[in-house]
Amino acid sequence: MTTKTFDMLTVETGNGSALGMRARGFLADQKVDLCRKHPWLMRAATAVTRLRRRGETQLLGLEMAADPETQKISVRPTGLLAPLFRRQLDRLVQRINAYGRPIATHNDGFVYTLYQPPVPSTRMVNHFSRVLVQGRDLVRPTTCTLQVTTRCQLDCYHCSAARFKSAEREELTTDEWIGVVRQAEDLGVNNIVLTGGEPLLRKDIYDLIRAVNHDRANAAMFTNGLLLTDERVARLREAGLFSMMVSLDDVRPEKHDELRRVPDGFRKAVEGMRRALDGGLLVGISTYVGPEDVREGRAEQMIELARDIGVHEITIFDTVPTGKLLPLEDEQLLSEEDKQGLIELERKHNAREGNPHVITQAFINGPDGAGCFAGYIQFYMTAFGDVNPCDFTPLTFGNIRDESLAAIWERMLAHPAYCTRSDHCRMQDPEFRRKYIDGIPEDVLLPWPATGDLLGHAHCPQKCAAGHAACVG
């Protein structure tokens, strides 16, 4: 068992600042002036340091360990403020240990899901520090999904990104994507997901993975799995990829190939997963289910297939009216009974020994889970820089080529549909679709501007589709 130490807050005296001190550590790195926010605390710390005749004093440190035998996390606070934080840290440890068994270890930390940082890790402590300093009332994203390209070898029946494609628009450059990554990290994102299209079709994909500050965020990827050669797997791992999700649409190989419109796609995707596992990557399956899949047992068969392949996790999405499936009628979506069946499957299989860990959208985006992630802890960016609440929502709140990510995020939070948390997926809500989606003209380029003033922005999709000079260079 390896114990990791983290300096949360240390003060140094005699540096000429207003309070005669300087702070360093994870808490001091959260873009909040601690001297202004907690002046009494920092003055007291400075006085104690001077009385002790030391140049510096640690106010708070953490010693964290992941015990592979008990599969439990332990945390011990150190420093002058340790007694003040002991109870809060005990509650944090209880919550973490209540997650259940870890699905893997990564750099001496436990991985509980492919969507969150290992525990302990610098990226996990960074997130914890941000919450401590800024509080939970400040709504900030923890996950972003970046569509780094619209290019793909497939023409999937259900593609959620199909209507974002445009021959008249230029995809973001390498430097622009690196700038997006920096802005996302500054907002608090600790899970950066690269998707497409097929992200492995970008020649600079390894540069984009390396651009993620791995002390602050995971670099993850959604892929169709067809390009996962041994060489690419090795390069992805070397670049620092934390995890990948490979898409499988049906447990029946011929049906998967039919939906993806590619011969032998199922076999190649499964072989790609096995190469990624053999190459030391954390691997999951991404799938989706409709009513018949739940009622005829194919959802559970997919979980069993994931177990046979040996992946760490499987995510089962609901069928959502989005992309090519935007016109779906309510009766083609999962019923509440269907969702309850999926939730019971999740609980049943997560109680079993061994992988995969099962995540269902039915639970995690429902009333008993975290609710809708869109515009709350997540945003999605198209290959052209449009910022949407999530992959499934064809509404944009601005373009990164026109303004900062922080400004676009604030505009999203001010919108009537996103100013409060939703306990269910908005895109499956008939009232939400009636108010914001059904009025979008057919056959227009998506995403559609969420507010009328966005039509005047230089990189608005509809302006770009008309051949605006700013978009075509």
C-alpha atoms as one frame of an Amber mdcrd trajectory, in Angstrom:
protein
   0.000   0.000   0.000   1.463   3.346  -1.090   0.640   6.498   0.862   0.475
   9.705  -1.150   0.951  13.107   0.457  -0.640  16.311  -0.791   0.213  19.811
   0.361  -3.175  21.497   0.516  -2.107  24.840   2.032   1.229  26.173   3.270
   2.018  29.805   4.131   5.360  31.544   3.746   6.132  34.816   5.528   8.135
  37.885   4.598   7.469  38.101   0.859   6.300  41.710   0.758   2.588  40.994
   0.156  -0.184  43.005   1.842  -0.473  40.444   4.628   3.249  39.709   4.713
   2.766  36.153   3.482   2.274  33.950   0.452   0.133  30.805   0.160   0.885
  27.703  -1.890  -0.654  24.259  -2.277  -3.769  22.796  -3.913  -6.158  25.185
  -2.134  -4.065  28.179  -3.182  -4.110  27.062  -6.845  -7.871  27.375  -7.358
  -7.873  30.933  -8.754  -9.349  32.338  -5.526  -7.510  34.944  -3.451  -7.455
  33.213  -0.077  -6.096  36.339   1.631  -9.196  38.262   0.570 -11.674  35.438
   1.111 -10.330  34.309   4.509  -8.227  37.243   5.812  -8.582  36.313   9.500
  -7.400  32.777   8.846  -4.421  33.853   6.773  -3.426  36.546   9.298  -3.578
  33.998  12.109  -1.484  31.572  10.080   1.096  34.299   9.430   1.255  35.171
  13.121   1.731  31.531  14.121   4.500  31.121  11.566   6.331  34.142  12.921
   5.897  33.009  16.526   7.354  29.638  15.630  10.228  31.490  13.921   9.816
  29.507  10.760   9.766  30.722   7.208   6.760  28.587   6.431   4.003  26.575
   8.111   1.762  23.910   6.665  -1.857  24.638   7.502  -3.315  21.559   5.853
  -1.943  18.456   4.212  -3.444  15.104   3.273  -2.020  11.613   3.513  -4.091
   9.293   1.355  -3.747   5.596   0.633  -5.602   2.923  -1.333  -5.338  -0.474
   0.392  -5.486  -3.255  -2.248  -6.309  -5.903   0.379  -9.329  -4.201   1.925
 -10.128  -2.173  -1.245 -10.675   0.834   1.009  -9.405   4.415   0.951  -7.917
   6.055   4.041  -7.162   9.746   4.600  -5.256  11.463   7.413  -5.156  15.272
   7.615  -1.944  16.961   8.753  -0.974  20.528   9.617  -2.305  23.168  12.000
  -5.843  23.038  10.597  -6.104  19.243  10.596  -8.612  19.108  13.514 -10.983
  21.470  11.678 -11.115  19.231   8.596 -11.031  15.775  10.166 -14.814  15.317
  10.323 -15.362  16.560   6.765 -12.640  14.256   5.464 -14.102  11.312   7.363
 -17.410  11.892   5.578 -15.598  12.094   2.221 -13.857   8.775   2.874 -17.155
   7.153   3.866 -18.755   8.298   0.604 -15.834   7.043  -1.481 -15.725   3.659
   0.249 -19.491   3.356  -0.188 -19.071   3.471  -3.988 -18.353  -0.233  -3.917
 -15.378  -2.135  -5.214 -12.876  -0.391  -7.486 -12.794  -1.675 -11.064  -9.052
  -1.113 -11.546  -5.973   0.546 -10.106  -4.119   3.362 -11.835  -0.865   4.816
 -10.492  -1.600   3.418  -7.002  -5.116   4.875  -6.998  -8.477   3.137  -7.201
 -10.614   3.608 -10.321 -14.337   3.420  -9.528 -15.569   4.487 -12.967 -13.912
   5.407 -16.258 -15.523   8.866 -16.047 -13.823  10.084 -12.845 -10.225  10.516
 -11.652  -8.543   7.748  -9.638  -8.555   8.006  -5.840  -6.119   9.187  -4.644
  -4.604  11.243  -7.466  -3.570  14.830  -8.017  -6.541  15.386 -10.342  -8.951
  14.091  -7.689  -7.379  16.314  -5.009  -7.518  19.272  -7.407 -11.266  18.768
  -7.813 -11.777  18.359  -4.063  -9.783  21.552  -3.459 -11.885  23.511  -5.935
 -15.078  22.458  -4.162 -13.597  23.367  -0.775 -12.519  26.829  -1.922 -15.342
  27.788  -4.267 -18.210  25.896  -2.630 -20.904  23.793  -4.272 -23.182  26.730
  -5.055 -20.933  27.749  -7.952 -22.052  25.540 -10.870 -19.059  24.457 -12.900
 -18.594  21.605 -15.407 -16.564  18.546 -14.425 -16.873  16.815 -17.826 -16.602
  18.077 -21.377 -17.107  16.058 -24.539 -15.101  17.399 -27.471 -16.045  16.310
 -30.982 -12.560  16.669 -32.391 -13.681  15.688 -35.899 -16.839  14.916 -37.854
 -14.946  12.492 -40.115 -15.881   8.825 -39.741 -15.598   5.558 -41.665 -19.206
   4.679 -40.773 -22.695   5.948 -41.574 -24.578   4.830 -38.479 -28.349   4.650
 -38.596 -28.640   6.455 -35.264 -25.677   8.906 -35.419 -26.229  11.742 -32.944
 -23.621  13.953 -34.651 -24.763  13.562 -38.267 -26.548  16.910 -38.467 -23.509
  18.805 -37.145 -21.479  18.000 -40.285 -20.813  20.846 -42.692 -18.603  21.118
 -45.752 -18.694  24.922 -45.424 -17.073  25.052 -41.965 -13.481  24.537 -40.862
 -12.830  22.188 -37.954 -10.821  23.567 -35.045  -7.054  23.421 -35.471  -4.640
  21.691 -33.117  -3.798  24.980 -31.397  -7.464  25.882 -31.061  -8.267  22.538
 -29.432  -5.350  22.900 -27.032  -6.739  26.322 -26.097 -10.150  24.734 -25.482
  -8.547  22.137 -23.203  -6.823  24.874 -21.170 -10.060  26.855 -20.812 -11.989
  23.728 -19.820  -9.440  22.870 -17.131  -9.620  26.438 -15.820 -13.397  26.067
 -15.505 -12.906  22.965 -13.352 -13.273  20.111 -15.845 -11.521  16.933 -14.668
 -12.789  14.560 -17.379 -12.006  15.525 -20.980 -13.634  13.142 -23.457 -12.526
  13.136 -27.105 -15.116  11.911 -29.561 -16.185  12.290 -33.183 -16.880  11.190
 -35.834 -13.958   8.897 -35.184 -11.274  10.718 -33.166  -8.501   8.374 -34.345
  -8.891   9.831 -37.846  -7.244  13.042 -36.585  -3.497  12.818 -37.160  -2.880
  15.059 -34.159  -5.012  12.998 -31.754  -1.947  12.004 -29.705  -0.970  15.681
 -29.391  -4.455  16.504 -28.133  -4.252  13.742 -25.511  -0.813  14.967 -24.428
  -2.220  18.499 -24.174  -4.450  17.479 -21.262  -2.832  18.399 -17.958  -2.908
  14.960 -16.360  -2.536  16.513 -12.905  -5.918  18.163 -13.452  -7.994  15.955
 -15.761  -8.484  12.517 -17.282  -8.106  12.175 -21.037 -10.759   9.768 -22.293
 -12.049   8.745 -25.728 -15.134   7.343 -27.453 -14.217   5.302 -30.533 -15.817
   2.826 -32.914 -12.855   0.526 -32.277 -12.066  -0.254 -35.904  -8.658   1.455
 -35.885  -7.309  -0.034 -32.651  -4.135  -1.669 -33.896  -1.391  -2.665 -31.460
   0.663   0.331 -32.614  -2.161   2.829 -32.033  -2.946   1.338 -28.640   0.699
   1.749 -27.601   0.746   5.354 -28.816  -2.500   6.162 -27.019  -1.129   4.811
 -23.770   2.175   6.645 -24.224   0.297   9.904 -24.868  -1.525   9.490 -21.544
  -5.006   8.269 -22.480  -6.792   7.328 -19.259  -9.693   5.333 -20.697 -11.651
   4.547 -23.839 -15.244   3.563 -24.540 -15.830   1.413 -27.634 -19.274   1.501
 -29.246 -21.273  -1.710 -29.676 -24.851  -1.217 -30.799 -26.189  -4.748 -30.520
 -25.120  -8.057 -29.029 -25.954  -9.686 -32.382 -22.966  -9.164 -34.727 -25.076
  -8.935 -37.884 -27.404  -6.345 -36.313 -24.489  -4.219 -35.111 -23.019  -4.266
 -38.623 -26.408  -3.379 -40.108 -26.859  -0.400 -37.775 -23.293   0.787 -38.389
 -23.492   0.037 -42.110 -20.111  -1.656 -42.161 -19.264  -5.312 -42.859 -17.453
  -7.209 -40.100 -17.617  -4.167 -37.805 -18.643  -6.135 -34.719 -15.687  -8.503
 -34.935 -13.217  -5.680 -35.538 -14.586  -3.638 -32.619 -14.312  -6.595 -30.221
 -10.793  -7.381 -31.436  -9.891  -3.706 -30.951 -11.138  -3.820 -27.363  -9.052
  -6.904 -26.645  -5.942  -5.234 -28.093  -6.574  -2.164 -25.933  -6.959  -4.338
 -22.823  -3.800  -6.286 -23.665  -2.028  -2.946 -24.166  -2.850  -1.853 -20.616
  -5.656   0.634 -21.269  -8.844   0.996 -19.248 -11.631  -0.044 -21.617 -15.403
   0.146 -21.556 -18.324  -0.538 -23.876 -20.749   2.190 -24.875 -24.153   0.957
 -26.046 -27.752   2.096 -26.209 -31.060   0.287 -25.875 -34.624   0.719 -27.065
 -37.776  -0.787 -25.561 -37.403  -4.110 -27.406 -33.791  -4.516 -26.255 -34.886
  -4.253 -22.633 -37.969  -6.459 -22.958 -36.270  -9.174 -25.018 -33.225  -9.444
 -22.759 -30.570  -8.003 -25.063 -29.482  -5.376 -22.526 -28.466  -8.100 -20.086
 -26.872 -10.121 -22.890 -24.685  -7.107 -23.673 -23.548  -6.974 -20.036 -22.628
 -10.649 -20.228 -20.716 -10.019 -23.463 -18.808  -7.214 -21.722 -17.907  -9.668
 -18.957 -16.689 -12.226 -21.512 -14.514  -9.664 -23.293 -13.115  -8.492 -19.960
 -13.797  -4.757 -20.201 -13.846  -2.674 -17.029 -17.184  -0.936 -17.521 -20.272
  -0.760 -19.704 -22.446   2.318 -20.175 -26.003   1.670 -21.357 -27.591   4.793
 -22.817 -31.315   5.247 -23.385 -32.556   5.707 -26.925 -32.738   9.503 -27.147
 -34.410  11.604 -29.871 -31.279  13.250 -31.242 -29.253  13.445 -34.449 -30.722
  11.135 -37.080 -33.264   9.971 -34.479 -34.487  13.493 -33.653 -37.990  12.775
 -35.098 -38.570   9.763 -32.799 -42.036   9.578 -31.260 -42.538   9.160 -27.517
 -43.709   5.566 -27.888 -40.319   4.675 -29.415 -38.534   5.788 -26.240 -38.055
   3.810 -23.048 -41.038   3.703 -20.716 -40.622   4.197 -16.978 -41.058   0.436
 -16.619 -38.248  -0.143 -19.127 -35.983   2.222 -17.199 -36.774   0.517 -13.922
 -35.806  -2.784 -15.525 -32.438  -1.314 -16.531 -31.879   0.068 -13.039 -32.524
  -3.375 -11.579 -30.017  -4.858 -14.045 -27.428  -2.285 -12.958 -27.917  -3.142
  -9.284 -27.899  -6.887  -9.943 -24.667  -6.945 -11.923 -22.828  -4.401  -9.784
 -23.481  -6.693  -6.799 -21.577  -9.483  -8.564 -17.861 -10.071  -8.197 -15.654
  -8.875 -11.003 -16.110  -6.506 -13.909 -17.787  -4.919 -15.732 -19.071  -2.075
 -13.652 -22.498  -1.185 -15.078 -23.765   2.366 -15.596 -27.245   2.996 -16.958
 -28.460   6.366 -18.124 -31.826   5.330 -16.696 -30.366   5.560 -13.184 -27.563
   8.105 -13.355 -29.644  10.753 -15.158 -32.794   9.950 -13.181 -34.318  11.286
  -9.946 -32.340   8.881  -7.741 -29.072   9.536  -9.568 -27.340  12.782 -10.451
 -30.068  14.043 -12.793 -29.394  15.569 -16.185 -25.702  16.406 -16.659 -26.328
  18.849 -19.522 -25.479  22.442 -18.667 -24.942  21.415 -15.057 -21.724  19.409
 -14.865 -21.170  18.831 -18.584 -20.909  20.579 -21.934 -20.303  19.372 -25.491
 -18.347  21.125 -28.231 -18.706  20.377 -31.929 -15.716  20.066 -34.240 -16.428
  23.647 -35.344 -16.419  25.157 -31.840 -20.154  25.319 -31.054 -20.848  24.790
 -27.344 -23.955  22.732 -26.520 -25.264  21.469 -23.156 -24.561  17.832 -24.122
 -24.023  15.501 -27.085 -27.758  14.937 -27.489 -29.018  18.535 -27.307 -28.970
  20.310 -30.710 -28.854  23.804 -29.166 -25.750  25.994 -29.107 -25.001  28.784
 -26.663 -22.052  30.244 -28.533 -18.882  29.449 -30.439 -15.379  29.311 -28.988
 -14.083  31.319 -31.963 -16.340  34.202 -30.940 -15.930  34.309 -27.150 -14.480
  32.542 -24.148 -15.725  29.234 -22.823 -16.474  30.872 -19.459 -18.749  33.452
 -21.108 -20.602  30.771 -23.071 -21.033  28.648 -19.922 -22.533  31.606 -18.041
 -24.965  32.225 -20.911 -26.043  28.592 -20.722 -26.632  28.805 -16.963 -28.792
  31.902 -17.442 -31.141  30.184 -19.914 -34.610  29.251 -18.539 -34.075  25.572
 -19.377 -30.688  25.359 -17.610 -30.835  27.821 -14.720 -32.035  25.023 -12.426
 -31.068  21.379 -12.113 -33.257  18.791 -13.883 -33.782  15.354 -12.311 -34.252
  13.701 -15.721 -32.835  13.808 -19.254 -34.275  16.936 -20.860 -34.153  15.518
 -24.386 -36.525  12.741 -23.295 -38.929  15.297 -21.810 -41.825  16.031 -24.246
 -42.356  19.485 -22.726 -38.706  20.468 -23.160 -38.737  19.267 -26.763 -41.997
  21.090 -27.439 -40.603  24.388 -26.140 -37.064  24.283 -27.494 -36.582  21.520
 -30.088 -39.729  20.895 -32.118 -39.658  24.395 -33.590 -36.246  23.937 -35.182
 -36.708  23.917 -38.986 -36.185  20.580 -40.696 -33.004  19.962 -42.694 -31.131
  22.944 -41.236 -27.557  22.686 -40.068 -27.380  21.975 -36.353 -26.846  23.007
 -33.632 -29.547  25.658 -33.564 -28.881  28.919 -31.638 -30.504  28.762 -28.201
 -31.049  32.524 -28.149 -31.889  34.873 -30.997 -28.908  37.172 -30.471 -26.523
  34.319 -31.387 -27.665  34.606 -35.001 -25.569  37.766 -35.172 -22.364  36.047
 -34.067 -19.726  35.497 -36.736 -19.496  31.727 -36.263 -23.162  30.933 -35.760
 -23.778  27.617 -37.618 -26.609  29.026 -39.713 -24.500  31.983 -40.813 -21.645
  29.600 -41.651 -23.947  27.374 -43.678 -24.715  30.395 -45.831 -21.045  30.741
 -46.696 -20.022  33.504 -44.273 -16.398  34.519 -44.851 -15.392  34.055 -41.204
 -16.209  30.344 -41.413 -14.679  29.410 -44.750 -11.556  31.529 -44.476
